[in-house]
Amino acid sequence: MKTFEYDITVTKNDLDALNHVNNVVYVQWVNDIAMVHWEKAAPLTVRDNYFWVLMSHTIDYKKAAVLNDVITIKTFIIDSTSITSLRAVEMYNKNTQELIAKSETKWCFMNAQTQHPTRIIPEVKNIFI
């Protein structure tokens, strides 16, 4: 399993009325790390010809994050079929190492020219799996 991660710091714009990170922000972070991982790992020639479409999403909230918390967000591929991948995202409070949220998202591999699902090419499997 090849893990990709980065840290973010909670800002005032991330907070809800209770001064915790808003649930919608966690969902955005899940999407953001998937996109950044794809853009950093896949060569431009692959990204020009293929893309991913989100099929389903689950998230479990474990602990609240608050202003100025530094969050380590990690992602990796759990499993793949011929055209889909199941991606995990885990978010940890960097100071306490406590898990604050985790997510699983199912993505479908798409051909950019046909706009239809297509088999995951070996170059992509080698990068992410």
Tab-separated table of N, CA and C in Angstrom:
chain	number	residue	atom	x	y	z
A	1	MET	N	0.854	-1.180	0.000
A	1	MET	CA	0.000	0.000	0.000
A	1	MET	C	0.889	1.229	0.000
A	2	LYS	N	0.729	2.077	-0.994
A	2	LYS	CA	1.517	3.296	-1.124
A	2	LYS	C	0.701	4.452	-0.548
A	3	THR	N	1.255	5.076	0.490
A	3	THR	CA	0.549	6.151	1.187
A	3	THR	C	1.051	7.509	0.706
A	4	PHE	N	0.114	8.434	0.590
A	4	PHE	CA	0.412	9.824	0.269
A	4	PHE	C	-0.164	10.656	1.402
A	5	GLU	N	0.559	11.665	1.849
A	5	GLU	CA	0.043	12.479	2.954
A	5	GLU	C	0.569	13.902	2.887
A	6	TYR	N	-0.174	14.767	3.574
A	6	TYR	CA	0.280	16.134	3.810
A	6	TYR	C	-0.449	16.680	5.022
A	7	ASP	N	0.050	17.805	5.524
A	7	ASP	CA	-0.537	18.462	6.701
A	7	ASP	C	-1.271	19.720	6.277
A	8	ILE	N	-2.337	20.016	6.995
A	8	ILE	CA	-3.043	21.284	6.846
A	8	ILE	C	-3.308	21.841	8.237
A	9	THR	N	-3.475	23.133	8.300
A	9	THR	CA	-3.808	23.787	9.564
A	9	THR	C	-5.233	24.307	9.478
A	10	VAL	N	-6.021	24.023	10.511
A	10	VAL	CA	-7.417	24.459	10.551
A	10	VAL	C	-7.466	25.978	10.651
A	11	THR	N	-8.257	26.579	9.757
A	11	THR	CA	-8.438	28.030	9.764
A	11	THR	C	-9.859	28.380	10.221
A	12	LYS	N	-10.079	29.650	10.453
A	12	LYS	CA	-11.401	30.121	10.877
A	12	LYS	C	-12.473	29.765	9.843
A	13	ASN	N	-12.119	29.794	8.562
A	13	ASN	CA	-13.084	29.468	7.505
A	13	ASN	C	-13.525	28.008	7.517
A	14	ASP	N	-12.777	27.143	8.206
A	14	ASP	CA	-13.113	25.721	8.280
A	14	ASP	C	-14.144	25.413	9.372
A	15	LEU	N	-14.442	26.381	10.220
A	15	LEU	CA	-15.245	26.130	11.423
A	15	LEU	C	-16.743	26.309	11.197
A	16	ASP	N	-17.513	25.567	12.017
A	16	ASP	CA	-18.969	25.713	12.014
A	16	ASP	C	-19.385	26.564	13.208
A	17	ALA	N	-20.673	26.607	13.493
A	17	ALA	CA	-21.203	27.434	14.590
A	17	ALA	C	-20.722	26.967	15.963
A	18	LEU	N	-20.277	25.715	16.063
A	18	LEU	CA	-19.771	25.180	17.330
A	18	LEU	C	-18.256	25.340	17.472
A	19	ASN	N	-17.648	26.026	16.496
A	19	ASN	CA	-16.198	26.231	16.463
A	19	ASN	C	-15.408	24.935	16.300
A	20	HIS	N	-16.041	23.965	15.645
A	20	HIS	CA	-15.371	22.737	15.223
A	20	HIS	C	-15.282	22.770	13.708
A	21	VAL	N	-14.380	21.955	13.147
A	21	VAL	CA	-14.321	21.866	11.689
A	21	VAL	C	-15.665	21.353	11.183
A	22	ASN	N	-16.221	22.058	10.216
A	22	ASN	CA	-17.513	21.708	9.624
A	22	ASN	C	-17.395	20.388	8.871
A	23	ASN	N	-18.437	19.555	8.945
A	23	ASN	CA	-18.432	18.257	8.269
A	23	ASN	C	-18.173	18.387	6.771
A	24	VAL	N	-18.688	19.437	6.163
A	24	VAL	CA	-18.484	19.642	4.731
A	24	VAL	C	-17.000	19.861	4.428
A	25	VAL	N	-16.271	20.458	5.342
A	25	VAL	CA	-14.839	20.694	5.150
A	25	VAL	C	-14.084	19.369	5.137
A	26	TYR	N	-14.450	18.440	6.025
A	26	TYR	CA	-13.814	17.124	6.004
A	26	TYR	C	-14.020	16.453	4.643
A	27	VAL	N	-15.232	16.533	4.128
A	27	VAL	CA	-15.524	15.942	2.818
A	27	VAL	C	-14.670	16.608	1.746
A	28	GLN	N	-14.521	17.923	1.812
A	28	GLN	CA	-13.676	18.629	0.844
A	28	GLN	C	-12.232	18.178	0.958
A	29	TRP	N	-11.748	17.982	2.184
A	29	TRP	CA	-10.372	17.517	2.376
A	29	TRP	C	-10.174	16.130	1.762
A	30	VAL	N	-11.180	15.267	1.884
A	30	VAL	CA	-11.112	13.929	1.274
A	30	VAL	C	-10.960	14.069	-0.239
A	31	ASN	N	-11.777	14.895	-0.838
A	31	ASN	CA	-11.702	15.102	-2.278
A	31	ASN	C	-10.369	15.750	-2.678
A	32	ASP	N	-9.948	16.735	-1.898
A	32	ASP	CA	-8.711	17.460	-2.218
A	32	ASP	C	-7.496	16.538	-2.229
A	33	ILE	N	-7.363	15.680	-1.221
A	33	ILE	CA	-6.169	14.835	-1.175
A	33	ILE	C	-6.180	13.811	-2.303
A	34	ALA	N	-7.354	13.337	-2.679
A	34	ALA	CA	-7.435	12.412	-3.815
A	34	ALA	C	-6.959	13.107	-5.092
A	35	MET	N	-7.409	14.334	-5.296
A	35	MET	CA	-7.015	15.072	-6.494
A	35	MET	C	-5.526	15.409	-6.489
A	36	VAL	N	-5.002	15.862	-5.360
A	36	VAL	CA	-3.583	16.209	-5.271
A	36	VAL	C	-2.723	14.962	-5.476
A	37	HIS	N	-3.135	13.851	-4.881
A	37	HIS	CA	-2.400	12.594	-5.045
A	37	HIS	C	-2.333	12.208	-6.522
A	38	TRP	N	-3.463	12.278	-7.213
A	38	TRP	CA	-3.527	11.969	-8.639
A	38	TRP	C	-2.616	12.905	-9.434
A	39	GLU	N	-2.714	14.210	-9.169
A	39	GLU	CA	-1.933	15.186	-9.926
A	39	GLU	C	-0.432	15.066	-9.685
A	40	LYS	N	-0.035	14.727	-8.473
A	40	LYS	CA	1.389	14.608	-8.167
A	40	LYS	C	1.986	13.286	-8.635
A	41	ALA	N	1.200	12.215	-8.608
A	41	ALA	CA	1.750	10.892	-8.891
A	41	ALA	C	1.621	10.467	-10.351
A	42	ALA	N	0.528	10.828	-11.002
A	42	ALA	CA	0.300	10.380	-12.380
A	42	ALA	C	0.979	11.324	-13.365
A	43	PRO	N	1.665	10.775	-14.350
A	43	PRO	CA	2.286	11.639	-15.362
A	43	PRO	C	1.232	12.407	-16.159
A	44	LEU	N	1.634	13.541	-16.694
A	44	LEU	CA	0.727	14.381	-17.458
A	44	LEU	C	0.105	13.617	-18.627
A	45	THR	N	0.855	12.746	-19.267
A	45	THR	CA	0.314	11.983	-20.399
A	45	THR	C	-0.842	11.086	-19.960
A	46	VAL	N	-0.772	10.582	-18.755
A	46	VAL	CA	-1.877	9.770	-18.218
A	46	VAL	C	-3.036	10.679	-17.831
A	47	ARG	N	-2.757	11.770	-17.139
A	47	ARG	CA	-3.820	12.687	-16.704
A	47	ARG	C	-4.550	13.320	-17.882
A	48	ASP	N	-3.864	13.500	-19.001
A	48	ASP	CA	-4.508	14.064	-20.185
A	48	ASP	C	-5.506	13.096	-20.825
A	49	ASN	N	-5.329	11.807	-20.573
A	49	ASN	CA	-6.150	10.797	-21.242
A	49	ASN	C	-7.140	10.076	-20.342
A	50	TYR	N	-6.987	10.264	-19.029
A	50	TYR	CA	-7.848	9.553	-18.072
A	50	TYR	C	-8.177	10.457	-16.899
A	51	PHE	N	-9.274	10.143	-16.225
A	51	PHE	CA	-9.638	10.849	-15.001
A	51	PHE	C	-10.484	9.914	-14.144
A	52	TRP	N	-10.766	10.331	-12.955
A	52	TRP	CA	-11.557	9.538	-12.004
A	52	TRP	C	-12.878	10.243	-11.714
A	53	VAL	N	-13.929	9.452	-11.507
A	53	VAL	CA	-15.235	9.966	-11.118
A	53	VAL	C	-15.619	9.302	-9.794
A	54	LEU	N	-16.038	10.113	-8.848
A	54	LEU	CA	-16.465	9.611	-7.546
A	54	LEU	C	-17.800	8.892	-7.669
A	55	MET	N	-17.860	7.668	-7.141
A	55	MET	CA	-19.087	6.870	-7.206
A	55	MET	C	-19.811	6.810	-5.855
A	56	SER	N	-19.047	6.682	-4.791
A	56	SER	CA	-19.673	6.620	-3.466
A	56	SER	C	-18.679	7.095	-2.425
A	57	HIS	N	-19.233	7.497	-1.289
A	57	HIS	CA	-18.417	8.137	-0.271
A	57	HIS	C	-19.007	7.838	1.104
A	58	THR	N	-18.161	7.399	2.034
A	58	THR	CA	-18.561	7.282	3.438
A	58	THR	C	-17.495	7.961	4.287
A	59	ILE	N	-17.939	8.536	5.392
A	59	ILE	CA	-16.988	9.174	6.299
A	59	ILE	C	-17.460	8.936	7.729
A	60	ASP	N	-16.499	8.634	8.584
A	60	ASP	CA	-16.759	8.455	10.012
A	60	ASP	C	-16.012	9.545	10.763
A	61	TYR	N	-16.761	10.300	11.550
A	61	TYR	CA	-16.178	11.378	12.341
A	61	TYR	C	-15.880	10.827	13.732
A	62	LYS	N	-14.637	10.967	14.187
A	62	LYS	CA	-14.203	10.372	15.453
A	62	LYS	C	-14.003	11.408	16.564
A	63	LYS	N	-13.374	12.523	16.233
A	63	LYS	CA	-13.087	13.577	17.208
A	63	LYS	C	-13.165	14.921	16.497
A	64	ALA	N	-13.436	15.948	17.237
A	64	ALA	CA	-13.521	17.287	16.647
A	64	ALA	C	-12.125	17.871	16.447
A	65	ALA	N	-11.996	18.628	15.369
A	65	ALA	CA	-10.794	19.433	15.147
A	65	ALA	C	-11.217	20.890	15.305
A	66	VAL	N	-10.300	21.701	15.844
A	66	VAL	CA	-10.611	23.096	16.133
A	66	VAL	C	-9.545	24.014	15.537
A	67	LEU	N	-9.795	25.300	15.657
A	67	LEU	CA	-8.922	26.326	15.103
A	67	LEU	C	-7.458	26.075	15.467
A	68	ASN	N	-6.600	26.177	14.456
A	68	ASN	CA	-5.148	26.038	14.559
A	68	ASN	C	-4.642	24.616	14.768
A	69	ASP	N	-5.535	23.627	14.851
A	69	ASP	CA	-5.069	22.236	14.875
A	69	ASP	C	-4.346	21.955	13.564
A	70	VAL	N	-3.271	21.211	13.644
A	70	VAL	CA	-2.585	20.738	12.447
A	70	VAL	C	-3.059	19.312	12.209
A	71	ILE	N	-3.585	19.093	11.009
A	71	ILE	CA	-4.171	17.805	10.653
A	71	ILE	C	-3.286	17.129	9.612
A	72	THR	N	-2.882	15.902	9.901
A	72	THR	CA	-2.185	15.082	8.915
A	72	THR	C	-3.237	14.265	8.187
A	73	ILE	N	-3.286	14.437	6.874
A	73	ILE	CA	-4.248	13.703	6.049
A	73	ILE	C	-3.464	12.691	5.231
A	74	LYS	N	-3.868	11.427	5.340
A	74	LYS	CA	-3.200	10.332	4.633
A	74	LYS	C	-4.202	9.649	3.718
A	75	THR	N	-3.728	9.194	2.566
A	75	THR	CA	-4.591	8.452	1.658
A	75	THR	C	-3.828	7.294	1.031
A	76	PHE	N	-4.568	6.254	0.704
A	76	PHE	CA	-3.996	5.091	0.030
A	76	PHE	C	-5.141	4.293	-0.592
A	77	ILE	N	-4.790	3.450	-1.552
A	77	ILE	CA	-5.773	2.611	-2.225
A	77	ILE	C	-5.903	1.306	-1.444
A	78	ILE	N	-7.143	0.979	-1.080
A	78	ILE	CA	-7.420	-0.247	-0.339
A	78	ILE	C	-7.524	-1.435	-1.288
A	79	ASP	N	-8.247	-1.222	-2.391
A	79	ASP	CA	-8.535	-2.315	-3.310
A	79	ASP	C	-8.904	-1.733	-4.668
A	80	SER	N	-8.754	-2.534	-5.699
A	80	SER	CA	-9.156	-2.122	-7.044
A	80	SER	C	-9.788	-3.290	-7.782
A	81	THR	N	-10.703	-2.942	-8.685
A	81	THR	CA	-11.233	-3.898	-9.638
A	81	THR	C	-10.662	-3.499	-10.990
A	82	SER	N	-11.233	-4.000	-12.052
A	82	SER	CA	-10.709	-3.633	-13.366
A	82	SER	C	-10.942	-2.156	-13.688
A	83	ILE	N	-12.040	-1.556	-13.149
A	83	ILE	CA	-12.329	-0.148	-13.476
A	83	ILE	C	-12.548	0.748	-12.255
A	84	THR	N	-12.542	0.200	-11.050
A	84	THR	CA	-12.766	1.029	-9.863
A	84	THR	C	-11.644	0.853	-8.846
A	85	SER	N	-11.520	1.850	-7.991
A	85	SER	CA	-10.593	1.794	-6.868
A	85	SER	C	-11.302	2.273	-5.617
A	86	LEU	N	-10.985	1.622	-4.516
A	86	LEU	CA	-11.484	2.033	-3.210
A	86	LEU	C	-10.348	2.713	-2.481
A	87	ARG	N	-10.541	4.004	-2.199
A	87	ARG	CA	-9.513	4.840	-1.583
A	87	ARG	C	-9.876	5.114	-0.127
A	88	ALA	N	-8.890	4.983	0.750
A	88	ALA	CA	-9.050	5.344	2.158
A	88	ALA	C	-8.405	6.702	2.390
A	89	VAL	N	-9.017	7.479	3.268
A	89	VAL	CA	-8.435	8.731	3.740
A	89	VAL	C	-8.554	8.719	5.254
A	90	GLU	N	-7.446	9.002	5.922
A	90	GLU	CA	-7.421	9.086	7.377
A	90	GLU	C	-6.892	10.454	7.772
A	91	MET	N	-7.510	11.033	8.784
A	91	MET	CA	-7.104	12.354	9.268
A	91	MET	C	-6.750	12.253	10.743
A	92	TYR	N	-5.567	12.743	11.068
A	92	TYR	CA	-5.054	12.661	12.433
A	92	TYR	C	-4.707	14.053	12.935
A	93	ASN	N	-4.968	14.290	14.230
A	93	ASN	CA	-4.448	15.484	14.882
A	93	ASN	C	-2.945	15.267	15.029
A	94	LYS	N	-2.157	16.114	14.402
A	94	LYS	CA	-0.706	15.913	14.377
A	94	LYS	C	-0.091	15.947	15.774
A	95	ASN	N	-0.629	16.752	16.662
A	95	ASN	CA	-0.062	16.866	18.018
A	95	ASN	C	-0.365	15.658	18.878
A	96	THR	N	-1.599	15.160	18.804
A	96	THR	CA	-2.014	14.053	19.680
A	96	THR	C	-1.953	12.693	18.991
A	97	GLN	N	-1.829	12.694	17.656
A	97	GLN	CA	-1.851	11.473	16.835
A	97	GLN	C	-3.195	10.740	16.901
A	98	GLU	N	-4.234	11.430	17.392
A	98	GLU	CA	-5.566	10.824	17.451
A	98	GLU	C	-6.232	10.877	16.084
A	99	LEU	N	-6.909	9.791	15.743
A	99	LEU	CA	-7.693	9.747	14.515
A	99	LEU	C	-8.920	10.631	14.705
A	100	ILE	N	-9.117	11.595	13.799
A	100	ILE	CA	-10.284	12.478	13.936
A	100	ILE	C	-11.369	12.155	12.915
A	101	ALA	N	-10.973	11.567	11.784
A	101	ALA	CA	-11.970	11.172	10.779
A	101	ALA	C	-11.328	10.172	9.833
A	102	LYS	N	-12.183	9.317	9.262
A	102	LYS	CA	-11.695	8.402	8.238
A	102	LYS	C	-12.785	8.237	7.189
A	103	SER	N	-12.344	7.961	5.984
A	103	SER	CA	-13.272	7.904	4.870
A	103	SER	C	-12.877	6.798	3.903
A	104	GLU	N	-13.876	6.279	3.200
A	104	GLU	CA	-13.651	5.394	2.067
A	104	GLU	C	-14.446	5.945	0.899
A	105	THR	N	-13.776	6.061	-0.236
A	105	THR	CA	-14.436	6.549	-1.437
A	105	THR	C	-14.172	5.569	-2.568
A	106	LYS	N	-15.193	5.332	-3.361
A	106	LYS	CA	-15.068	4.462	-4.526
A	106	LYS	C	-15.038	5.337	-5.767
A	107	TRP	N	-14.010	5.130	-6.597
A	107	TRP	CA	-13.784	5.936	-7.788
A	107	TRP	C	-13.798	5.045	-9.013
A	108	CYS	N	-14.320	5.568	-10.108
A	108	CYS	CA	-14.349	4.869	-11.383
A	108	CYS	C	-13.348	5.516	-12.331
A	109	PHE	N	-12.531	4.701	-12.987
A	109	PHE	CA	-11.521	5.175	-13.927
A	109	PHE	C	-12.189	5.441	-15.272
A	110	MET	N	-11.937	6.623	-15.817
A	110	MET	CA	-12.637	7.064	-17.027
A	110	MET	C	-11.656	7.429	-18.139
A	111	ASN	N	-12.090	7.152	-19.368
A	111	ASN	CA	-11.357	7.562	-20.561
A	111	ASN	C	-11.780	8.990	-20.895
A	112	ALA	N	-10.831	9.909	-20.978
A	112	ALA	CA	-11.161	11.318	-21.212
A	112	ALA	C	-11.775	11.547	-22.591
A	113	GLN	N	-11.374	10.760	-23.569
A	113	GLN	CA	-11.886	10.958	-24.930
A	113	GLN	C	-13.326	10.457	-25.068
A	114	THR	N	-13.606	9.259	-24.531
A	114	THR	CA	-14.944	8.673	-24.692
A	114	THR	C	-15.899	9.080	-23.582
A	115	GLN	N	-15.342	9.548	-22.443
A	115	GLN	CA	-16.134	9.888	-21.258
A	115	GLN	C	-16.857	8.667	-20.698
A	116	HIS	N	-16.269	7.475	-20.897
A	116	HIS	CA	-16.839	6.215	-20.410
A	116	HIS	C	-15.842	5.514	-19.501
A	117	PRO	N	-16.358	4.664	-18.605
A	117	PRO	CA	-15.450	3.867	-17.773
A	117	PRO	C	-14.522	3.028	-18.640
A	118	THR	N	-13.320	2.828	-18.132
A	118	THR	CA	-12.333	2.032	-18.852
A	118	THR	C	-11.470	1.270	-17.850
A	119	ARG	N	-10.816	0.258	-18.323
A	119	ARG	CA	-9.933	-0.526	-17.452
A	119	ARG	C	-8.791	0.351	-16.936
A	120	ILE	N	-8.438	0.131	-15.686
A	120	ILE	CA	-7.306	0.841	-15.098
A	120	ILE	C	-6.037	0.335	-15.777
A	121	ILE	N	-5.295	1.262	-16.352
A	121	ILE	CA	-4.106	0.889	-17.113
A	121	ILE	C	-2.961	0.513	-16.163
A	122	PRO	N	-2.033	-0.331	-16.626
A	122	PRO	CA	-0.923	-0.776	-15.763
A	122	PRO	C	-0.117	0.371	-15.173
A	123	GLU	N	0.087	1.451	-15.930
A	123	GLU	CA	0.856	2.594	-15.405
A	123	GLU	C	0.212	3.161	-14.144
A	124	VAL	N	-1.095	3.195	-14.117
A	124	VAL	CA	-1.809	3.717	-12.949
A	124	VAL	C	-1.737	2.731	-11.795
A	125	LYS	N	-1.909	1.453	-12.080
A	125	LYS	CA	-1.784	0.444	-11.025
A	125	LYS	C	-0.408	0.498	-10.384
A	126	ASN	N	0.624	0.656	-11.188
A	126	ASN	CA	1.990	0.696	-10.662
A	126	ASN	C	2.235	1.905	-9.781
A	127	ILE	N	1.559	3.001	-10.059
A	127	ILE	CA	1.739	4.226	-9.273
A	127	ILE	C	1.042	4.137	-7.917
A	128	PHE	N	-0.175	3.616	-7.904
A	128	PHE	CA	-1.033	3.742	-6.728
A	128	PHE	C	-1.208	2.469	-5.919
A	129	ILE	N	-0.922	1.318	-6.507
A	129	ILE	CA	-1.261	0.067	-5.817
A	129	ILE	C	-0.003	-0.721	-5.473
